[in-house]
Amino acid sequence: MAPKNDGPAKKVMNKGAWTAEEDQKLSQYIEIHGAKRWKTIALKAGLNRCGKSCRLRWLNYLRPNIKRGNISDAEEDLILRLHKLLGNRWSLIAGRLPGRTDNEIKNYWNSHLSKKINQNEKTREPSSAHEITPQKTDMEGAKVSGTSEGNFDVNEFFDFTVEGSYGLDWVNKFLELDEDSWLTKKGEHCVI
DNA sequence: AACGAAGTCAACCGCTAATTT
DNA sequence: GAAATTAGCGGTTGACTTCGT
């Protein structure tokens, strides 16, 4: 079958793995002009890529201060705790782990932690009726359903827009609450 | 050594939210 | 205020690597 001719030929964008040359072009352009207007960046940097692809590459790989590999025990612990609190809100979780990206945390969760949790759940008593289901529960549920004390919004509660505004210690303390008392509270009046 | 299964991770896709015109 | 554009997010895919047989 002949390809239909629908107007001016669309430029075919590069897809797949980035080359070192592309990385260099993107980094150099952003260094000079900043990381704004990704479509323009893609165009002006001479990259045959869509803006979306450039943004992703920059955020997940080229950005300065990116930590790569080897998630430490402390980081893993924090991810677990934050996930319990926030569910699959990877960008929020990543915001609490300097140098880590949402994509990396998501991957780490899917390949390592979700399995760990499944194993733990299997070994635990099935009678834990108040088990937390991590995804889209807790906080989001609270936001949607509201409570007797009014709507609780995790984004207001933690100002995630300001990195380190509370410090990890505070968040950790917050999350260290014994699960049972935590859940008792949940049952009583507040869906946290 | 060869092969398939399982694991990992970079990148893409589709969607929504935010911003600009 | 509406429409168009841009940014950002989370889910998913697929190529590559590692492991077990």
PDB file of C-alpha atoms (C1' of nucleotides) in Angstrom:
ATOM      1  CA  MET A   1       0.000   0.000   0.000  1.00  0.00           C
ATOM      2  CA  ALA A   2       1.331   3.424  -0.884  1.00  0.00           C
ATOM      3  CA  PRO A   3       1.802   5.835   1.973  1.00  0.00           C
ATOM      4  CA  LYS A   4      -0.798   8.537   1.912  1.00  0.00           C
ATOM      5  CA  ASN A   5       0.456  11.996   1.305  1.00  0.00           C
ATOM      6  CA  ASP A   6      -0.989  14.242   3.976  1.00  0.00           C
ATOM      7  CA  GLY A   7       0.586  17.594   3.436  1.00  0.00           C
ATOM      8  CA  PRO A   8       4.184  18.629   4.024  1.00  0.00           C
ATOM      9  CA  ALA A   9       6.398  15.785   5.117  1.00  0.00           C
ATOM     10  CA  LYS A  10       6.680  15.689   8.880  1.00  0.00           C
ATOM     11  CA  LYS A  11      10.235  15.701  10.132  1.00  0.00           C
ATOM     12  CA  VAL A  12      10.979  12.393  11.762  1.00  0.00           C
ATOM     13  CA  MET A  13      12.425  12.855  15.220  1.00  0.00           C
ATOM     14  CA  ASN A  14      15.180  10.766  16.704  1.00  0.00           C
ATOM     15  CA  LYS A  15      14.074   8.268  19.269  1.00  0.00           C
ATOM     16  CA  GLY A  16      15.766   5.851  21.580  1.00  0.00           C
ATOM     17  CA  ALA A  17      19.106   6.065  23.301  1.00  0.00           C
ATOM     18  CA  TRP A  18      20.932   9.368  23.335  1.00  0.00           C
ATOM     19  CA  THR A  19      24.382   9.651  21.815  1.00  0.00           C
ATOM     20  CA  ALA A  20      27.288  11.372  23.537  1.00  0.00           C
ATOM     21  CA  GLU A  21      27.136  14.050  20.870  1.00  0.00           C
ATOM     22  CA  GLU A  22      23.484  14.766  21.564  1.00  0.00           C
ATOM     23  CA  ASP A  23      24.169  14.926  25.279  1.00  0.00           C
ATOM     24  CA  GLN A  24      26.931  17.418  24.695  1.00  0.00           C
ATOM     25  CA  LYS A  25      24.786  19.611  22.469  1.00  0.00           C
ATOM     26  CA  LEU A  26      21.990  19.659  24.982  1.00  0.00           C
ATOM     27  CA  SER A  27      24.235  20.347  27.957  1.00  0.00           C
ATOM     28  CA  GLN A  28      26.045  23.133  26.182  1.00  0.00           C
ATOM     29  CA  TYR A  29      22.866  24.825  25.079  1.00  0.00           C
ATOM     30  CA  ILE A  30      21.289  24.657  28.521  1.00  0.00           C
ATOM     31  CA  GLU A  31      24.474  25.897  30.150  1.00  0.00           C
ATOM     32  CA  ILE A  32      24.248  29.040  28.073  1.00  0.00           C
ATOM     33  CA  HIS A  33      20.528  29.608  27.709  1.00  0.00           C
ATOM     34  CA  GLY A  34      19.014  27.812  30.666  1.00  0.00           C
ATOM     35  CA  ALA A  35      16.501  24.977  30.856  1.00  0.00           C
ATOM     36  CA  LYS A  36      13.351  26.635  29.606  1.00  0.00           C
ATOM     37  CA  ARG A  37      11.177  26.165  26.549  1.00  0.00           C
ATOM     38  CA  TRP A  38      12.192  22.658  25.674  1.00  0.00           C
ATOM     39  CA  LYS A  39      10.809  22.774  22.180  1.00  0.00           C
ATOM     40  CA  THR A  40      13.030  25.744  21.438  1.00  0.00           C
ATOM     41  CA  ILE A  41      15.982  24.099  23.121  1.00  0.00           C
ATOM     42  CA  ALA A  42      15.585  21.012  20.963  1.00  0.00           C
ATOM     43  CA  LEU A  43      15.422  23.159  17.871  1.00  0.00           C
ATOM     44  CA  LYS A  44      18.167  25.640  18.648  1.00  0.00           C
ATOM     45  CA  ALA A  45      20.557  23.064  20.023  1.00  0.00           C
ATOM     46  CA  GLY A  46      20.344  21.274  16.703  1.00  0.00           C
ATOM     47  CA  LEU A  47      18.845  18.163  18.216  1.00  0.00           C
ATOM     48  CA  ASN A  48      16.478  16.170  16.118  1.00  0.00           C
ATOM     49  CA  ARG A  49      14.475  15.374  19.225  1.00  0.00           C
ATOM     50  CA  CYS A  50      11.192  16.494  20.684  1.00  0.00           C
ATOM     51  CA  GLY A  51      11.271  18.889  23.620  1.00  0.00           C
ATOM     52  CA  LYS A  52       9.853  16.287  25.892  1.00  0.00           C
ATOM     53  CA  SER A  53      12.704  13.947  25.196  1.00  0.00           C
ATOM     54  CA  CYS A  54      15.255  16.705  25.848  1.00  0.00           C
ATOM     55  CA  ARG A  55      13.640  17.601  29.139  1.00  0.00           C
ATOM     56  CA  LEU A  56      13.659  14.010  30.294  1.00  0.00           C
ATOM     57  CA  ARG A  57      17.262  13.512  29.301  1.00  0.00           C
ATOM     58  CA  TRP A  58      18.323  16.640  31.137  1.00  0.00           C
ATOM     59  CA  LEU A  59      16.350  15.949  34.287  1.00  0.00           C
ATOM     60  CA  ASN A  60      17.218  12.299  34.593  1.00  0.00           C
ATOM     61  CA  TYR A  61      20.747  12.206  33.328  1.00  0.00           C
ATOM     62  CA  LEU A  62      22.555  15.394  32.392  1.00  0.00           C
ATOM     63  CA  ARG A  63      21.509  17.738  35.181  1.00  0.00           C
ATOM     64  CA  PRO A  64      24.345  18.564  37.582  1.00  0.00           C
ATOM     65  CA  ASN A  65      24.469  16.866  40.994  1.00  0.00           C
ATOM     66  CA  ILE A  66      22.715  13.747  39.807  1.00  0.00           C
ATOM     67  CA  LYS A  67      23.637  10.766  41.954  1.00  0.00           C
ATOM     68  CA  ARG A  68      23.732   7.562  40.022  1.00  0.00           C
ATOM     69  CA  GLY A  69      23.348   4.009  41.225  1.00  0.00           C
ATOM     70  CA  ASN A  70      23.795   2.531  44.692  1.00  0.00           C
ATOM     71  CA  ILE A  71      20.784   3.668  46.646  1.00  0.00           C
ATOM     72  CA  SER A  72      21.994   3.617  50.231  1.00  0.00           C
ATOM     73  CA  ASP A  73      20.158   1.900  53.068  1.00  0.00           C
ATOM     74  CA  ALA A  74      19.179   5.260  54.480  1.00  0.00           C
ATOM     75  CA  GLU A  75      17.792   6.355  51.128  1.00  0.00           C
ATOM     76  CA  GLU A  76      15.942   3.090  50.712  1.00  0.00           C
ATOM     77  CA  ASP A  77      14.431   3.464  54.137  1.00  0.00           C
ATOM     78  CA  LEU A  78      13.334   6.971  53.355  1.00  0.00           C
ATOM     79  CA  ILE A  79      11.796   5.891  50.072  1.00  0.00           C
ATOM     80  CA  LEU A  80       9.832   3.197  51.854  1.00  0.00           C
ATOM     81  CA  ARG A  81       8.564   5.615  54.445  1.00  0.00           C
ATOM     82  CA  LEU A  82       7.710   8.325  51.997  1.00  0.00           C
ATOM     83  CA  HIS A  83       5.979   5.869  49.723  1.00  0.00           C
ATOM     84  CA  LYS A  84       3.889   4.706  52.610  1.00  0.00           C
ATOM     85  CA  LEU A  85       2.901   8.274  53.207  1.00  0.00           C
ATOM     86  CA  LEU A  86       2.567   9.552  49.670  1.00  0.00           C
ATOM     87  CA  GLY A  87       1.918   6.541  47.463  1.00  0.00           C
ATOM     88  CA  ASN A  88       3.270   6.587  43.920  1.00  0.00           C
ATOM     89  CA  ARG A  89       4.025  10.287  43.896  1.00  0.00           C
ATOM     90  CA  TRP A  90       7.530   9.770  42.694  1.00  0.00           C
ATOM     91  CA  SER A  91       8.388  13.381  42.066  1.00  0.00           C
ATOM     92  CA  LEU A  92       7.500  14.286  45.631  1.00  0.00           C
ATOM     93  CA  ILE A  93       9.548  11.400  46.965  1.00  0.00           C
ATOM     94  CA  ALA A  94      12.446  12.357  44.717  1.00  0.00           C
ATOM     95  CA  GLY A  95      12.218  15.886  46.036  1.00  0.00           C
ATOM     96  CA  ARG A  96      13.213  14.578  49.451  1.00  0.00           C
ATOM     97  CA  LEU A  97      16.205  12.661  48.092  1.00  0.00           C
ATOM     98  CA  PRO A  98      18.791  15.109  46.808  1.00  0.00           C
ATOM     99  CA  GLY A  99      20.381  14.025  43.554  1.00  0.00           C
ATOM    100  CA  ARG A 100      17.814  11.351  42.858  1.00  0.00           C
ATOM    101  CA  THR A 101      15.251  11.539  40.088  1.00  0.00           C
ATOM    102  CA  ASP A 102      11.652  10.470  40.102  1.00  0.00           C
ATOM    103  CA  ASN A 103      12.364   8.036  37.302  1.00  0.00           C
ATOM    104  CA  GLU A 104      15.189   6.424  39.221  1.00  0.00           C
ATOM    105  CA  ILE A 105      13.118   6.064  42.348  1.00  0.00           C
ATOM    106  CA  LYS A 106      10.194   4.689  40.389  1.00  0.00           C
ATOM    107  CA  ASN A 107      12.463   2.129  38.750  1.00  0.00           C
ATOM    108  CA  TYR A 108      14.067   1.231  42.037  1.00  0.00           C
ATOM    109  CA  TRP A 109      10.686   0.793  43.610  1.00  0.00           C
ATOM    110  CA  ASN A 110       9.377  -1.383  40.817  1.00  0.00           C
ATOM    111  CA  SER A 111      12.439  -3.579  40.605  1.00  0.00           C
ATOM    112  CA  HIS A 112      13.530  -3.794  44.245  1.00  0.00           C
ATOM    113  CA  LEU A 113      11.186  -2.482  46.856  1.00  0.00           C
ATOM    114  CA  SER A 114       7.838  -3.675  45.610  1.00  0.00           C
ATOM    115  CA  LYS A 115       9.203  -7.201  45.724  1.00  0.00           C
ATOM    116  CA  LYS A 116      10.588  -6.719  49.192  1.00  0.00           C
ATOM    117  CA  ILE A 117       7.239  -5.511  50.378  1.00  0.00           C
ATOM    118  CA  ASN A 118       5.435  -8.414  48.767  1.00  0.00           C
ATOM    119  CA  GLN A 119       7.772 -10.812  50.514  1.00  0.00           C
ATOM    120  CA  ASN A 120       7.247  -9.096  53.839  1.00  0.00           C
ATOM    121  CA  GLU A 121       3.514  -9.189  53.403  1.00  0.00           C
ATOM    122  CA  LYS A 122       3.622 -12.882  52.660  1.00  0.00           C
ATOM    123  CA  THR A 123       5.545 -13.587  55.839  1.00  0.00           C
ATOM    124  CA  ARG A 124       3.267 -11.376  57.912  1.00  0.00           C
ATOM    125  CA  GLU A 125      -0.011 -12.406  59.478  1.00  0.00           C
ATOM    126  CA  PRO A 126      -2.787 -12.032  56.959  1.00  0.00           C
ATOM    127  CA  SER A 127      -5.100 -10.842  59.715  1.00  0.00           C
ATOM    128  CA  SER A 128      -3.755  -7.314  59.699  1.00  0.00           C
ATOM    129  CA  ALA A 129      -7.045  -5.848  58.704  1.00  0.00           C
ATOM    130  CA  HIS A 130      -5.738  -2.326  58.747  1.00  0.00           C
ATOM    131  CA  GLU A 131      -3.052  -2.953  56.188  1.00  0.00           C
ATOM    132  CA  ILE A 132      -2.044   0.059  54.210  1.00  0.00           C
ATOM    133  CA  THR A 133      -2.332  -0.210  50.472  1.00  0.00           C
ATOM    134  CA  PRO A 134       0.355   2.152  49.350  1.00  0.00           C
ATOM    135  CA  GLN A 135      -0.929   3.295  46.004  1.00  0.00           C
ATOM    136  CA  LYS A 136      -3.154   6.338  45.911  1.00  0.00           C
ATOM    137  CA  THR A 137      -4.326   5.813  49.422  1.00  0.00           C
ATOM    138  CA  ASP A 138      -3.569   7.597  52.582  1.00  0.00           C
ATOM    139  CA  MET A 139      -2.974  11.206  51.835  1.00  0.00           C
ATOM    140  CA  GLU A 140      -4.692  11.371  48.524  1.00  0.00           C
ATOM    141  CA  GLY A 141      -7.689   9.643  49.918  1.00  0.00           C
ATOM    142  CA  ALA A 142      -7.734  12.166  52.688  1.00  0.00           C
ATOM    143  CA  LYS A 143      -7.622  14.949  50.217  1.00  0.00           C
ATOM    144  CA  VAL A 144     -10.487  13.582  48.269  1.00  0.00           C
ATOM    145  CA  SER A 145     -12.720  12.384  51.007  1.00  0.00           C
ATOM    146  CA  GLY A 146     -11.890  14.985  53.588  1.00  0.00           C
ATOM    147  CA  THR A 147     -12.111  14.503  57.313  1.00  0.00           C
ATOM    148  CA  SER A 148     -14.107  15.777  60.192  1.00  0.00           C
ATOM    149  CA  GLU A 149     -11.384  18.368  60.599  1.00  0.00           C
ATOM    150  CA  GLY A 150     -11.552  19.541  57.027  1.00  0.00           C
ATOM    151  CA  ASN A 151      -9.611  18.506  53.981  1.00  0.00           C
ATOM    152  CA  PHE A 152      -6.045  17.445  54.517  1.00  0.00           C
ATOM    153  CA  ASP A 153      -3.701  18.236  51.704  1.00  0.00           C
ATOM    154  CA  VAL A 154      -0.264  16.671  51.782  1.00  0.00           C
ATOM    155  CA  ASN A 155       1.074  19.381  49.526  1.00  0.00           C
ATOM    156  CA  GLU A 156       0.076  22.008  52.002  1.00  0.00           C
ATOM    157  CA  PHE A 157       1.227  20.000  54.939  1.00  0.00           C
ATOM    158  CA  PHE A 158       4.713  19.572  53.501  1.00  0.00           C
ATOM    159  CA  ASP A 159       5.829  22.428  51.377  1.00  0.00           C
ATOM    160  CA  PHE A 160       7.546  20.330  48.758  1.00  0.00           C
ATOM    161  CA  THR A 161       8.274  23.329  46.628  1.00  0.00           C
ATOM    162  CA  VAL A 162      11.037  24.391  48.944  1.00  0.00           C
ATOM    163  CA  GLU A 163      13.771  21.837  48.994  1.00  0.00           C
ATOM    164  CA  GLY A 164      14.915  21.012  52.474  1.00  0.00           C
ATOM    165  CA  SER A 165      12.536  23.459  54.051  1.00  0.00           C
ATOM    166  CA  TYR A 166      11.759  21.004  56.823  1.00  0.00           C
ATOM    167  CA  GLY A 167      14.898  18.939  56.719  1.00  0.00           C
ATOM    168  CA  LEU A 168      14.932  15.208  56.466  1.00  0.00           C
ATOM    169  CA  ASP A 169      15.121  14.779  60.208  1.00  0.00           C
ATOM    170  CA  TRP A 170      11.741  16.270  60.693  1.00  0.00           C
ATOM    171  CA  VAL A 171      10.207  14.185  57.963  1.00  0.00           C
ATOM    172  CA  ASN A 172      11.895  11.090  59.317  1.00  0.00           C
ATOM    173  CA  LYS A 173      10.598  11.750  62.810  1.00  0.00           C
ATOM    174  CA  PHE A 174       7.179  12.257  61.378  1.00  0.00           C
ATOM    175  CA  LEU A 175       7.397   8.950  59.597  1.00  0.00           C
ATOM    176  CA  GLU A 176       8.905   7.067  62.483  1.00  0.00           C
ATOM    177  CA  LEU A 177       5.605   7.047  64.317  1.00  0.00           C
ATOM    178  CA  ASP A 178       4.715   3.572  65.300  1.00  0.00           C
ATOM    179  CA  GLU A 179       2.533   2.146  62.609  1.00  0.00           C
ATOM    180  CA  ASP A 180      -0.098   0.951  64.987  1.00  0.00           C
ATOM    181  CA  SER A 181      -0.618   4.218  66.774  1.00  0.00           C
ATOM    182  CA  TRP A 182      -0.498   5.820  63.405  1.00  0.00           C
ATOM    183  CA  LEU A 183      -3.280   3.641  62.141  1.00  0.00           C
ATOM    184  CA  THR A 184      -5.252   4.023  65.325  1.00  0.00           C
ATOM    185  CA  LYS A 185      -5.204   7.727  64.710  1.00  0.00           C
ATOM    186  CA  LYS A 186      -6.264   7.084  61.184  1.00  0.00           C
ATOM    187  CA  GLY A 187      -9.250   5.144  62.386  1.00  0.00           C
ATOM    188  CA  GLU A 188     -10.185   7.721  64.954  1.00  0.00           C
ATOM    189  CA  HIS A 189     -10.388  10.915  63.064  1.00  0.00           C
ATOM    190  CA  CYS A 190      -7.710  11.694  60.598  1.00  0.00           C
ATOM    191  CA  VAL A 191      -6.770   9.837  57.471  1.00  0.00           C
ATOM    192  CA  ILE A 192      -3.039  10.255  57.498  1.00  0.00           C
TER     193      ILE A 192
ATOM    194  C1'  DA B   1      28.984 -22.583  25.251  1.00  0.00           C
ATOM    195  C1'  DA B   2      24.159 -21.785  24.281  1.00  0.00           C
ATOM    196  C1'  DC B   3      19.818 -20.604  25.392  1.00  0.00           C
ATOM    197  C1'  DG B   4      15.775 -18.777  27.771  1.00  0.00           C
ATOM    198  C1'  DA B   5      14.041 -16.377  31.889  1.00  0.00           C
ATOM    199  C1'  DA B   6      14.290 -12.743  34.885  1.00  0.00           C
ATOM    200  C1'  DG B   7      15.956  -8.299  36.209  1.00  0.00           C
ATOM    201  C1'  DT B   8      17.249  -3.502  35.291  1.00  0.00           C
ATOM    202  C1'  DC B   9      16.838   0.978  33.614  1.00  0.00           C
ATOM    203  C1'  DA B  10      16.554   4.639  29.969  1.00  0.00           C
ATOM    204  C1'  DA B  11      13.221   6.407  27.262  1.00  0.00           C
ATOM    205  C1'  DC B  12       8.544   6.882  25.383  1.00  0.00           C
ATOM    206  C1'  DC B  13       3.518   7.668  25.778  1.00  0.00           C
ATOM    207  C1'  DG B  14      -0.657   9.604  27.254  1.00  0.00           C
ATOM    208  C1'  DC B  15      -2.639  12.455  30.192  1.00  0.00           C
ATOM    209  C1'  DT B  16      -3.392  16.582  33.257  1.00  0.00           C
ATOM    210  C1'  DA B  17      -2.033  21.007  35.120  1.00  0.00           C
ATOM    211  C1'  DA B  18      -0.110  25.331  34.525  1.00  0.00           C
ATOM    212  C1'  DT B  19       1.062  29.109  31.786  1.00  0.00           C
ATOM    213  C1'  DT B  20       0.853  32.100  27.874  1.00  0.00           C
ATOM    214  C1'  DT B  21      -1.425  34.381  24.080  1.00  0.00           C
TER     215       DT B  21
ATOM    216  C1'  DG C   1     -12.632  33.677  29.433  1.00  0.00           C
ATOM    217  C1'  DA C   2     -11.090  30.529  25.693  1.00  0.00           C
ATOM    218  C1'  DA C   3      -7.720  28.359  23.095  1.00  0.00           C
ATOM    219  C1'  DA C   4      -3.151  27.069  22.403  1.00  0.00           C
ATOM    220  C1'  DT C   5       1.147  25.883  24.124  1.00  0.00           C
ATOM    221  C1'  DT C   6       4.341  24.138  27.453  1.00  0.00           C
ATOM    222  C1'  DA C   7       5.730  21.621  31.581  1.00  0.00           C
ATOM    223  C1'  DG C   8       5.399  17.867  34.473  1.00  0.00           C
ATOM    224  C1'  DC C   9       3.850  13.439  36.111  1.00  0.00           C
ATOM    225  C1'  DG C  10       3.170   8.428  36.438  1.00  0.00           C
ATOM    226  C1'  DG C  11       2.595   4.187  33.814  1.00  0.00           C
ATOM    227  C1'  DT C  12       4.522   1.344  30.431  1.00  0.00           C
ATOM    228  C1'  DT C  13       7.701  -0.474  27.035  1.00  0.00           C
ATOM    229  C1'  DG C  14      11.670  -2.447  25.117  1.00  0.00           C
ATOM    230  C1'  DA C  15      16.656  -3.018  24.748  1.00  0.00           C
ATOM    231  C1'  DC C  16      20.237  -4.643  27.201  1.00  0.00           C
ATOM    232  C1'  DT C  17      22.422  -7.394  30.976  1.00  0.00           C
ATOM    233  C1'  DT C  18      22.722 -11.001  34.281  1.00  0.00           C
ATOM    234  C1'  DC C  19      21.591 -15.406  36.007  1.00  0.00           C
ATOM    235  C1'  DG C  20      20.360 -20.202  36.010  1.00  0.00           C
ATOM    236  C1'  DT C  21      20.152 -24.487  33.621  1.00  0.00           C
TER     237       DT C  21
END
